[in-house]
Amino acid sequence: MTSPTAPSAPPGGTPEPEPIDVLVVDDDFMVARVHRAFVEDVPPFRVAGAAGTAEQAVAAVDELRPDLVLLDLYLPDGSGLDVIPRLRAAGHDCDVMVVSAAREADAVRGAVRHGVVDYLLKPFAREDLRVRLERYAARRHSLREAVVRGQADVDRVLSGSAAPPPPPAAVLPKGMSVETAGLIERALREAEDTLSAGECAARTGLSRVSARRYLEYFHTLGTAEVSLRYGAAGRPERRYRFLGRDGAGTPGAGTVRAFASDAAGPGRR
């Protein structure tokens, strides 16, 4: 197996996010092919391989050492839930996201007990998986960068984010997640100067395309301003600065927290 190459720096000098290798486990090879295409459409994720049985899944993880396993529970030689403890017993610490038609409460409870990072019911659209993958990438980056100084930091780590968790009722455009929006906002708040989409991507572990989508959304809300930096050649670089809710360049009470209130309308806050 060829070793993954290190992320290369684009012309601007900002390194791309570290790739996240995924193993797709599904007994239906056509479904596996579709899921593979879905995953490869979301940078920085890339498919390291595929498996169709529980035995193949264990062997593939041992060989490929993926970061994330998309695991179906209905496998011809056993339950996907039985794969997870086998991986842990073998010393593998890859994350597992269940992607299955299993709707039984026992299956969901079992998956939670085994520490899965998400549970997505089949059938689903490309967008449903993309949102969950981006949310996973944001949480993964936050956990790796987390610094624990006290109980509040421990609580944030256990909640799945190094930033204060935004409320579940927040409303964003289709395809955007509250967790990722909070991560982007935190990067903007903590920046001493303006940030480009590439710099924001490097700080959050997201792709440049995803970072720019959220940055442009903040700009449309009026909570971030855009300036242009002209270089020797090519298009000018768009730079973003956090303004806050009052638009005066000072941090507000939390842009992400305002999404739910603004979406609720009068009388529903």
PDB file of N, CA and C in Angstrom, residues 6-17 208:
ATOM      1  N   ALA A   6       2.145  13.850   2.269  1.00  0.00           N
ATOM      2  CA  ALA A   6       1.836  14.947   3.173  1.00  0.00           C
ATOM      3  C   ALA A   6       1.096  16.037   2.417  1.00  0.00           C
ATOM      4  N   PRO A   7       0.219  16.791   3.094  1.00  0.00           N
ATOM      5  CA  PRO A   7      -0.520  17.854   2.437  1.00  0.00           C
ATOM      6  C   PRO A   7       0.443  18.858   1.827  1.00  0.00           C
ATOM      7  N   SER A   8       0.178  19.253   0.601  1.00  0.00           N
ATOM      8  CA  SER A   8       1.047  20.208  -0.074  1.00  0.00           C
ATOM      9  C   SER A   8       0.532  21.614   0.118  1.00  0.00           C
ATOM     10  N   ALA A   9       1.431  22.567   0.049  1.00  0.00           N
ATOM     11  CA  ALA A   9       1.054  23.962   0.214  1.00  0.00           C
ATOM     12  C   ALA A   9       0.670  24.549  -1.129  1.00  0.00           C
ATOM     13  N   PRO A  10      -0.473  25.229  -1.215  1.00  0.00           N
ATOM     14  CA  PRO A  10      -0.874  25.873  -2.451  1.00  0.00           C
ATOM     15  C   PRO A  10      -0.001  27.079  -2.718  1.00  0.00           C
ATOM     16  N   PRO A  11      -0.164  27.741  -3.883  1.00  0.00           N
ATOM     17  CA  PRO A  11       0.681  28.894  -4.201  1.00  0.00           C
ATOM     18  C   PRO A  11       0.700  29.958  -3.120  1.00  0.00           C
ATOM     19  N   GLY A  12      -0.403  30.120  -2.384  1.00  0.00           N
ATOM     20  CA  GLY A  12      -0.448  31.140  -1.339  1.00  0.00           C
ATOM     21  C   GLY A  12       0.371  30.792  -0.122  1.00  0.00           C
ATOM     22  N   GLY A  13       0.799  29.535  -0.017  1.00  0.00           N
ATOM     23  CA  GLY A  13       1.651  29.144   1.096  1.00  0.00           C
ATOM     24  C   GLY A  13       0.928  28.508   2.256  1.00  0.00           C
ATOM     25  N   THR A  14      -0.419  28.457   2.235  1.00  0.00           N
ATOM     26  CA  THR A  14      -1.177  27.859   3.331  1.00  0.00           C
ATOM     27  C   THR A  14      -1.357  26.372   3.075  1.00  0.00           C
ATOM     28  N   PRO A  15      -0.943  25.500   3.990  1.00  0.00           N
ATOM     29  CA  PRO A  15      -1.069  24.063   3.752  1.00  0.00           C
ATOM     30  C   PRO A  15      -2.519  23.620   3.738  1.00  0.00           C
ATOM     31  N   GLU A  16      -2.814  22.632   2.901  1.00  0.00           N
ATOM     32  CA  GLU A  16      -4.155  22.069   2.864  1.00  0.00           C
ATOM     33  C   GLU A  16      -4.387  21.232   4.122  1.00  0.00           C
ATOM     34  N   PRO A  17      -5.663  21.055   4.539  1.00  0.00           N
ATOM     35  CA  PRO A  17      -5.935  20.229   5.717  1.00  0.00           C
ATOM     36  C   PRO A  17      -5.418  18.810   5.535  1.00  0.00           C
ATOM     37  N   ARG A 208     -10.625  24.299   2.091  1.00  0.00           N
ATOM     38  CA  ARG A 208     -10.697  25.713   1.732  1.00  0.00           C
ATOM     39  C   ARG A 208     -12.099  26.073   1.213  1.00  0.00           C
TER      40      ARG A 208
END
